[in-house]
Every structure is written in C-alpha cells, then in structure tokens.
C-alpha positions as CSV (number, residue, x, y, z in Angstrom):
1,M,-123.0,33.0,-12.7
2,E,-121.4,30.1,-14.5
3,S,-121.9,26.7,-13.2
4,E,-119.2,25.3,-10.9
5,A,-120.2,21.7,-11.8
6,K,-116.9,21.0,-13.7
7,S,-114.6,18.0,-13.9
8,A,-112.3,17.2,-11.0
9,C,-109.5,16.7,-13.4
10,E,-109.1,20.2,-14.9
11,R,-105.6,20.8,-16.3
12,V,-103.9,23.9,-14.8
13,V,-101.4,26.1,-16.7
14,V,-99.2,29.0,-15.8
15,T,-99.9,32.1,-17.9
16,G,-98.4,35.1,-16.1
17,L,-95.4,35.9,-13.9
18,G,-95.0,38.9,-11.7
19,A,-92.3,39.8,-9.1
20,V,-90.7,42.5,-6.9
21,T,-87.3,41.3,-5.6
22,P,-83.9,42.6,-4.4
23,L,-82.8,41.9,-8.0
24,G,-85.3,44.2,-9.7
25,N,-88.9,45.6,-9.6
26,S,-90.3,43.2,-12.2
27,F,-90.0,39.5,-12.9
28,E,-88.1,40.1,-16.2
29,A,-85.5,42.4,-14.5
30,S,-85.1,39.9,-11.7
31,W,-84.8,37.0,-14.1
32,S,-82.2,38.7,-16.2
33,A,-80.1,39.6,-13.1
34,L,-80.5,36.1,-11.8
35,L,-79.2,34.5,-15.0
36,D,-76.3,36.9,-15.0
37,G,-75.3,35.8,-11.5
38,K,-75.8,39.2,-10.0
39,S,-76.6,39.7,-6.3
40,G,-79.3,41.9,-4.8
41,I,-77.7,41.8,-1.3
42,R,-76.2,45.0,0.0
43,R,-75.7,47.0,3.2
44,A,-79.1,47.6,4.7
45,T,-80.5,51.1,4.3
46,K,-83.9,50.6,5.9
47,I,-82.3,49.8,9.3
48,D,-79.7,51.5,11.4
49,V,-77.5,48.5,11.5
50,N,-74.7,49.9,13.6
51,F,-75.6,47.8,16.6
52,F,-76.6,44.6,14.6
53,P,-74.1,41.8,14.0
54,C,-75.6,41.3,10.5
55,K,-75.6,44.6,8.6
56,I,-76.8,43.5,5.2
57,A,-80.0,42.4,3.5
58,G,-81.7,41.7,0.3
59,E,-83.7,44.9,0.1
60,V,-86.2,46.0,-2.6
61,V,-84.9,49.4,-3.8
62,D,-86.3,52.2,-5.9
63,F,-89.8,50.7,-5.7
64,D,-92.7,53.1,-5.9
65,P,-96.0,51.5,-4.9
66,C,-97.9,54.5,-6.2
67,Q,-97.3,53.1,-9.7
68,Y,-99.7,50.3,-8.9
69,I,-101.9,51.6,-6.1
70,D,-103.6,54.9,-5.2
71,K,-101.6,57.0,-2.6
72,K,-104.4,56.7,0.0
73,V,-104.4,52.9,-0.3
74,V,-100.6,52.9,0.0
75,R,-100.7,54.9,3.2
76,R,-103.2,52.5,4.8
77,N,-101.4,49.3,4.0
78,D,-98.1,47.6,4.9
79,T,-95.2,47.1,2.6
80,F,-95.9,43.4,2.1
81,V,-99.3,44.4,0.6
82,H,-97.7,46.9,-1.7
83,F,-95.4,44.2,-3.0
84,A,-98.2,41.8,-3.5
85,V,-100.5,44.1,-5.4
86,A,-97.6,45.2,-7.7
87,A,-96.5,41.6,-8.4
88,A,-100.1,40.6,-9.1
89,K,-100.8,43.5,-11.5
90,M,-97.6,42.8,-13.4
91,A,-98.6,39.1,-13.6
92,A,-101.9,40.1,-15.0
93,I,-100.2,42.3,-17.7
94,D,-97.8,39.4,-18.5
95,A,-100.8,37.1,-18.9
96,N,-102.6,39.7,-21.1
97,L,-105.6,39.8,-18.8
98,S,-107.8,42.8,-19.3
99,L,-109.3,42.6,-15.7
100,Q,-112.7,43.0,-17.3
101,W,-113.9,39.7,-16.0
102,K,-116.8,37.8,-17.6
103,D,-117.5,36.3,-14.2
104,P,-115.5,37.8,-11.3
105,Y,-116.6,35.0,-9.0
106,R,-114.4,32.6,-11.1
107,V,-111.3,34.7,-10.4
108,G,-109.5,34.1,-7.1
109,V,-106.5,35.4,-5.2
110,L,-104.4,33.4,-2.8
111,I,-101.3,35.3,-1.8
112,G,-99.8,34.5,1.6
113,S,-97.1,35.9,3.8
114,G,-94.9,34.3,6.4
115,I,-94.9,37.2,8.8
116,G,-97.4,39.8,7.5
117,G,-97.3,43.4,8.6
118,L,-94.3,43.3,10.9
119,Q,-93.3,46.8,9.7
120,T,-96.6,48.1,11.0
121,I,-96.2,46.3,14.3
122,D,-92.7,47.7,14.7
123,V,-93.8,51.3,13.9
124,Q,-97.0,51.3,15.8
125,S,-95.6,49.7,19.0
126,K,-93.0,52.5,19.1
127,I,-95.8,55.1,18.8
128,L,-97.7,53.4,21.6
129,H,-94.6,53.5,23.8
130,N,-93.7,57.0,23.0
131,D,-97.0,58.8,22.5
132,G,-99.7,56.7,24.0
133,P,-102.7,54.7,22.7
134,R,-104.6,57.6,21.3
135,R,-101.9,58.0,18.6
136,I,-102.2,54.5,17.2
137,S,-103.4,54.4,13.6
138,P,-107.0,53.2,13.1
139,F,-105.6,51.3,10.1
140,M,-103.1,49.3,12.3
141,I,-105.1,46.1,12.6
142,P,-106.0,45.6,9.0
143,A,-102.5,46.7,7.9
144,L,-100.8,44.0,9.9
145,I,-103.0,41.0,9.3
146,V,-101.7,38.5,6.7
147,D,-104.9,38.2,4.7
148,M,-104.7,41.8,3.5
149,A,-102.3,40.8,0.7
150,S,-105.0,38.7,-0.8
151,G,-107.8,41.1,0.2
152,V,-106.4,44.3,-1.2
153,T,-105.2,42.6,-4.3
154,A,-108.7,41.2,-4.9
155,I,-110.1,44.8,-4.5
156,E,-107.6,46.1,-7.0
157,L,-108.3,43.4,-9.5
158,G,-112.0,43.1,-9.0
159,A,-111.6,39.4,-8.2
160,M,-114.5,37.9,-6.3
161,G,-113.6,34.2,-6.3
162,P,-111.7,32.1,-3.7
163,N,-109.7,34.4,-1.5
164,F,-107.7,33.8,1.7
165,A,-104.1,33.8,2.9
166,C,-101.9,30.8,3.6
167,V,-99.3,31.2,6.4
168,S,-96.6,28.5,6.7
169,A,-93.4,30.5,7.3
170,C,-90.9,30.1,4.4
171,S,-93.1,27.5,2.5
172,T,-96.0,30.0,2.3
173,G,-95.6,30.9,-1.4
174,A,-95.5,27.3,-2.5
175,H,-98.4,26.2,-0.3
176,S,-100.5,29.2,-1.7
177,I,-99.8,28.1,-5.2
178,G,-100.6,24.5,-4.4
179,D,-103.9,25.5,-2.8
180,A,-104.8,27.7,-5.8
181,Y,-104.0,24.7,-8.1
182,H,-106.5,22.6,-6.2
183,F,-109.3,25.2,-6.6
184,L,-108.7,25.1,-10.3
185,R,-108.4,21.3,-10.5
186,L,-111.7,21.0,-8.8
187,G,-113.4,23.4,-11.2
188,K,-114.1,26.1,-8.5
189,A,-112.3,28.8,-10.4
190,D,-111.0,29.7,-13.9
191,I,-108.1,32.0,-12.9
192,M,-106.1,32.2,-9.6
193,F,-103.5,34.8,-8.7
194,A,-101.2,32.9,-6.3
195,G,-97.9,33.3,-4.5
196,G,-96.3,35.0,-1.6
197,T,-95.1,38.4,-0.3
198,E,-93.0,39.7,2.5
199,G,-92.0,43.2,3.7
200,S,-89.7,41.9,6.3
201,V,-86.5,44.0,6.3
202,N,-87.0,46.0,9.5
203,P,-85.2,46.3,12.8
204,L,-87.5,44.0,14.7
205,S,-87.2,41.1,12.3
206,L,-83.5,41.5,11.8
207,A,-83.0,41.6,15.6
208,G,-85.0,38.4,16.0
209,F,-83.1,36.5,13.3
210,C,-79.8,37.7,14.7
211,S,-80.8,36.5,18.2
212,M,-81.5,33.1,16.7
213,K,-78.0,33.2,15.1
214,A,-79.6,32.2,11.9
215,V,-78.2,35.0,9.7
216,S,-74.7,35.4,8.2
217,T,-72.4,37.8,9.9
218,S,-69.1,37.1,8.2
219,H,-69.5,39.1,5.0
220,N,-70.7,42.6,6.1
221,D,-68.0,44.2,4.0
222,E,-68.7,42.0,1.0
223,P,-72.5,41.6,1.0
224,E,-72.7,40.0,-2.4
225,L,-70.8,37.0,-1.1
226,A,-72.8,36.4,2.0
227,S,-75.6,34.1,0.9
228,R,-73.9,30.8,-0.1
229,P,-76.4,28.0,-0.6
230,F,-74.7,24.5,-0.3
231,D,-71.3,26.0,0.0
232,A,-68.9,24.6,2.7
233,K,-68.2,28.2,4.0
234,R,-71.8,29.3,4.5
235,D,-72.6,30.7,7.9
236,G,-76.3,31.6,7.7
237,F,-79.0,33.1,5.5
238,I,-79.6,36.7,4.5
239,M,-82.9,38.3,5.0
240,G,-84.7,39.3,1.8
241,E,-88.1,40.8,0.9
242,G,-90.4,41.2,-2.1
243,A,-93.2,39.2,-3.8
244,G,-93.7,36.6,-6.4
245,V,-97.1,36.0,-7.9
246,I,-98.1,33.7,-10.8
247,V,-101.3,33.5,-12.8
248,L,-102.8,30.0,-12.9
249,E,-105.6,29.1,-15.2
250,T,-107.6,26.1,-16.2
251,L,-106.3,24.9,-19.6
252,A,-109.7,25.3,-21.1
253,H,-109.9,29.0,-20.0
254,A,-106.4,29.8,-21.2
255,L,-107.1,28.2,-24.6
256,A,-110.4,29.9,-25.0
257,R,-108.8,33.3,-24.7
258,N,-105.7,32.3,-26.7
259,G,-103.5,32.9,-23.7
260,K,-99.7,32.5,-23.6
261,I,-98.7,29.3,-21.7
262,Y,-95.4,29.0,-19.9
263,C,-95.9,25.5,-18.6
264,E,-98.4,23.2,-16.8
265,L,-98.6,22.7,-13.0
266,V,-99.2,19.0,-12.6
267,G,-98.5,18.1,-9.0
268,Y,-98.5,19.4,-5.4
269,S,-97.8,17.9,-2.1
270,A,-97.5,19.2,1.5
271,N,-96.5,17.4,4.7
272,C,-94.9,18.1,8.1
273,D,-91.7,16.9,9.8
274,A,-93.5,16.9,13.2
275,Y,-90.0,17.2,14.6
276,H,-88.9,20.7,15.7
277,I,-90.1,24.3,15.5
278,T,-87.2,25.5,13.3
279,A,-84.9,22.6,12.4
280,P,-85.7,20.2,9.6
281,V,-85.1,16.4,9.8
282,L,-81.6,16.1,8.6
283,D,-82.0,12.8,6.7
284,G,-84.6,14.5,4.5
285,R,-87.1,11.6,4.7
286,N,-90.1,13.9,5.0
287,L,-89.2,16.1,2.1
288,A,-88.4,13.0,0.0
289,A,-91.9,11.7,0.9
290,A,-93.4,15.0,-0.3
291,I,-91.5,14.9,-3.6
292,C,-92.7,11.3,-4.1
293,S,-96.3,12.3,-3.4
294,A,-96.2,15.3,-5.7
295,L,-94.7,13.3,-8.6
296,K,-97.3,10.5,-8.0
297,E,-100.1,13.1,-8.3
298,A,-98.5,14.3,-11.5
299,G,-98.1,10.8,-12.9
300,I,-94.4,11.5,-13.5
301,G,-91.5,9.1,-12.8
302,S,-88.4,10.3,-10.9
303,E,-86.3,9.7,-14.1
304,E,-88.3,12.4,-15.9
305,V,-87.3,15.3,-13.6
306,D,-84.6,17.6,-15.0
307,Y,-84.4,20.5,-12.7
308,I,-85.0,21.4,-9.1
309,N,-85.3,24.9,-7.7
310,A,-84.1,24.1,-4.2
311,H,-85.1,26.0,-1.1
312,G,-81.3,26.4,-0.5
313,T,-81.2,28.9,2.3
314,S,-77.4,28.9,3.0
315,T,-77.9,27.3,6.4
316,L,-76.2,24.0,7.3
317,Y,-79.3,22.2,8.4
318,N,-81.5,23.2,5.4
319,D,-78.8,22.5,2.8
320,L,-78.1,19.0,4.3
321,C,-81.8,18.2,4.6
322,E,-82.5,19.0,1.0
323,T,-79.4,17.3,-0.4
324,N,-80.2,14.1,1.7
325,A,-83.8,14.2,0.5
326,Y,-82.7,14.3,-3.2
327,K,-80.3,11.5,-2.7
328,L,-82.9,9.4,-0.7
329,F,-85.6,9.8,-3.4
330,F,-83.6,9.9,-6.6
331,G,-80.7,7.7,-5.6
332,D,-77.7,7.9,-7.8
333,D,-79.9,9.7,-10.4
334,A,-79.7,12.8,-8.1
335,Y,-76.3,13.6,-9.6
336,R,-77.9,13.9,-13.0
337,L,-80.2,16.7,-12.0
338,N,-79.6,20.4,-12.3
339,I,-80.3,22.0,-9.0
340,S,-80.1,25.7,-8.2
341,S,-81.0,28.1,-5.4
342,T,-82.0,31.7,-6.1
343,K,-81.3,32.7,-2.6
344,G,-77.6,33.3,-3.2
345,A,-78.8,36.3,-5.3
346,T,-82.0,37.5,-3.5
347,G,-81.4,36.4,0.1
348,H,-84.2,34.6,1.8
349,M,-87.5,36.3,0.8
350,L,-89.3,34.2,3.5
351,G,-93.0,33.8,2.6
352,A,-92.4,35.3,-0.8
353,A,-89.7,32.7,-1.7
354,G,-92.0,30.0,-3.1
355,G,-93.9,32.5,-5.3
356,F,-90.8,33.9,-7.0
357,E,-89.1,30.5,-7.2
358,S,-92.1,28.9,-8.9
359,A,-92.1,31.7,-11.4
360,V,-88.4,30.8,-12.0
361,C,-89.3,27.2,-12.6
362,A,-91.9,28.3,-15.2
363,K,-89.4,30.5,-17.0
364,V,-86.7,27.7,-16.9
365,I,-89.1,25.3,-18.7
366,S,-90.2,27.9,-21.2
367,T,-86.7,29.1,-22.1
368,G,-84.4,26.2,-21.3
369,E,-82.1,28.6,-19.3
370,I,-81.1,27.5,-15.9
371,P,-79.9,30.2,-13.4
372,P,-76.8,29.6,-11.3
373,T,-76.4,29.1,-7.6
374,I,-74.1,32.0,-7.0
375,N,-71.3,31.8,-4.4
376,Y,-71.2,28.0,-4.6
377,E,-67.4,27.8,-4.6
378,N,-66.2,25.4,-1.8
379,V,-67.5,21.9,-2.0
380,D,-69.1,20.5,1.1
381,S,-68.5,16.7,1.1
382,Q,-72.1,16.2,2.3
383,C,-73.5,18.5,-0.4
384,D,-71.9,17.2,-3.5
385,L,-74.7,17.3,-6.1
386,N,-74.8,19.5,-9.3
387,Y,-75.9,22.9,-7.8
388,T,-75.3,24.6,-11.2
389,Q,-72.4,26.9,-10.6
390,K,-72.9,28.7,-13.9
391,R,-76.0,29.4,-16.0
392,C,-76.6,26.7,-18.5
393,K,-78.9,25.6,-21.3
394,R,-80.9,22.4,-20.9
395,D,-84.2,21.2,-22.3
396,V,-86.3,21.0,-19.2
397,E,-89.4,18.9,-19.4
398,V,-90.1,18.7,-15.7
399,A,-89.1,21.1,-12.9
400,I,-89.7,20.9,-9.1
401,N,-89.9,23.7,-6.6
402,D,-89.6,22.8,-3.0
403,N,-89.8,25.0,0.1
404,L,-89.4,24.3,3.8
405,G,-90.8,26.4,6.6
406,F,-90.3,26.8,10.4
407,G,-92.8,24.5,12.0
408,G,-91.7,21.6,9.9
409,H,-93.7,22.5,6.8
410,N,-92.7,21.0,3.4
411,A,-94.2,22.0,0.1
412,V,-93.4,20.6,-3.3
413,L,-94.7,21.8,-6.7
414,V,-94.2,19.9,-10.0
415,F,-94.2,21.8,-13.3
416,R,-94.1,20.2,-16.8
417,K,-93.6,21.5,-20.3
418,F,-97.0,22.1,-21.8
419,V,-98.1,19.8,-24.6
420,H,-101.6,20.3,-25.9
C-alpha cells in the first residue's frame, strides 16, 4: 500500500462528470438540454396524482439500471442507489479511468442522499400493512439506508478507500464533494467519486411536501412553467430526482495518468443558520459567511468570482435568502455576476442537487457557456440580480456552487479554471 504521508496542500482537480437527471440519462444529455432552456418537468407518471394538489414532478424517464448493474443487484437496492451507481460509472468513463486500480485503498466514494430509500419504505410499509411481517423483504433494511449509495458504488468500482454517506437534506451533494475534497487535500486518497443521489418521486414524499405547502400547485396544466427560481410569480418548488457524481483527483495523480482536467476545486465551507428546521435566515448573513470562508480558503477575492450556480429552489424564502447573501457579501459587485439556477429545468433534486450543480460549474468553466434560469420572466423587486435569462458566453475563471438544506445547513464550493 502506498504511503499516506503526503502534503496537506494537495491540489484537487475535477476530471470526470456523471449524471442522471429529469433532463437526460447522462451528464452530456442533461447539459445540452439545460443550455437549450428545456424543462424536464412533466405530469408525474410514477404516482397516481389524482388526489394530490401538485400533479407534476421532475422524473427520470427511460432509465434502465440494468445497463450499469446486474439484475440481481438492481432488485435488492433502491432507486437512489441505481442512480448513484450509474452516475459514478459514467463519471469514471468520462474521466477515462479503467477501474483497474494500482492501489484500491487510495480510491474513495462519498455519495450522499437527503432522504435515502424512501421508495423502499413506502412499498414495504404497504406490504406490512396488507400482508403482515413475514412478507417483508430481507433486503429492506440495507435498501433503505443512505450509505448504500456509497457502499454499492464502491463494490461496483472496486474502490476500497474512504467511504461513507453525508446527509444534510438539500445540501448533501455539496457537502459530500466538500468532504471528499478534504480527503484529497490531506493526502488520504488519490481519487474520490463524490456527489449526491435521490430517488424521491413517490407518493409518500410528494404527500409530505404537499402537506408542507412547499411545492407549486399553480401549473399542473403547464408543467414546464412550474419551477420559477427568483421569479415574482413563483409559488413553490417542484420535486425532482436523479444523481450527480464528479470524479475528484489530486493534481499529481491526474497529471501522472495524463487525465483530462475540467477545473480545480479550491475552496469549501459549511456552516449552519441555527435558526429554524426548514426556513433560512432571510437576510442571508450565514450563507454570506460561508461564501466568505470558502473564498478565503481558496485565496480568491470576491472581485474574481464570475459565476454562481445558485440553489434557486423557486421558493420565496430561499430566493430571498440567496439574493440577500450575494448582495451582503459582494455589495454592488453582485450585479456584475452571472447567476443561474438549474432547478427551473430539473426541479429540485434534493440531495442530488449539489452533485449535478457542481458538475455544471465544472462544465461552465471548461466551456465558457452559462445555462439560463428558465421561467425567470417577472422581476421581483427584492430579487433583482442578473439571473441569466438566456444562455450566454463568458470567460469564467471562478465559479461558486452553493446549496442550502433543511436544518439550516449551508454549503459552498469554489471552482477555478485550472492553470498548471
């Protein structure tokens, strides 16, 4: 086994991108649809929505997990695990990794989920009620626990390094990437597969979010218009599902194998509002503090930031909190930034959001293409920044991804154009 006595200042780069989203069953398909301003939100087909006030969702469609996992493994695991394994394997292919590891103990997996196997819970609880305890699947417990996304992915990849699952609601994906970044920075791994996954479109979860009055109910007949981040006529988020996984490597490892580099991950910060179980602090002071901390770790000034992929859920409190945080930290310079939310197109992928949105940041830096915030049509006087109504070209040196989660969690990642 190679020595772990490495420098605590290893540089970390992004070398592979993988995703399964309502926009497409690969990152490239999702990215192309995102740039074109398409929506993956439609009338839900996995739920009998006749008795639900919200009848639409960002569903993953035409996805066959057996393309990535043996049928027996598929049957034993929940949908969120299927998405995670598929996204990780696609990220490995994109990174041109052979999966024949020189030292498997230096390859880790950190893929979290905000909810985990809720589909399994929903199905198995009905079996218990209707048929009794003897009919419960022996695979129920492992199928529903959150760490199985990382565990099964590690089995499929043969990765024996750092492995666990982060759970922080809708900031899970970003926290997972941040924790993986620290493993690499500290020299405890050479490669980390990191991100988030969620198989959340099912009756139980939709009923819960409807009961909270958190989801949009005004566009059931026009699903593609329902998710409206920062728009004055927004009335709630739309549930989404899928996975986003990126490959992180130490720069030394990526260069040694002549790997493709999308960008460098240079900063991460996490803090908590310590305020409310679901509502953020509206003045944005804690998110602003997290942005400040992440940029400080990166050694980057606020004036160097070009693009922010916002959490942008299409809820009043979230949109105000983020906008206020940007104004508080960047001051008048906030109006110079390009800001966009992918959730107008995908819906809210919950724990998977930060994984996919970090991959978007990497692609923005590597291509100079900035995706639009679709459905931003009516200016909210309190949300008056540049939310990028149409796709545009811009040389992006520094991009930020921020995510917020129930429980008051804030996570900020800073990506920079790679310069050797």
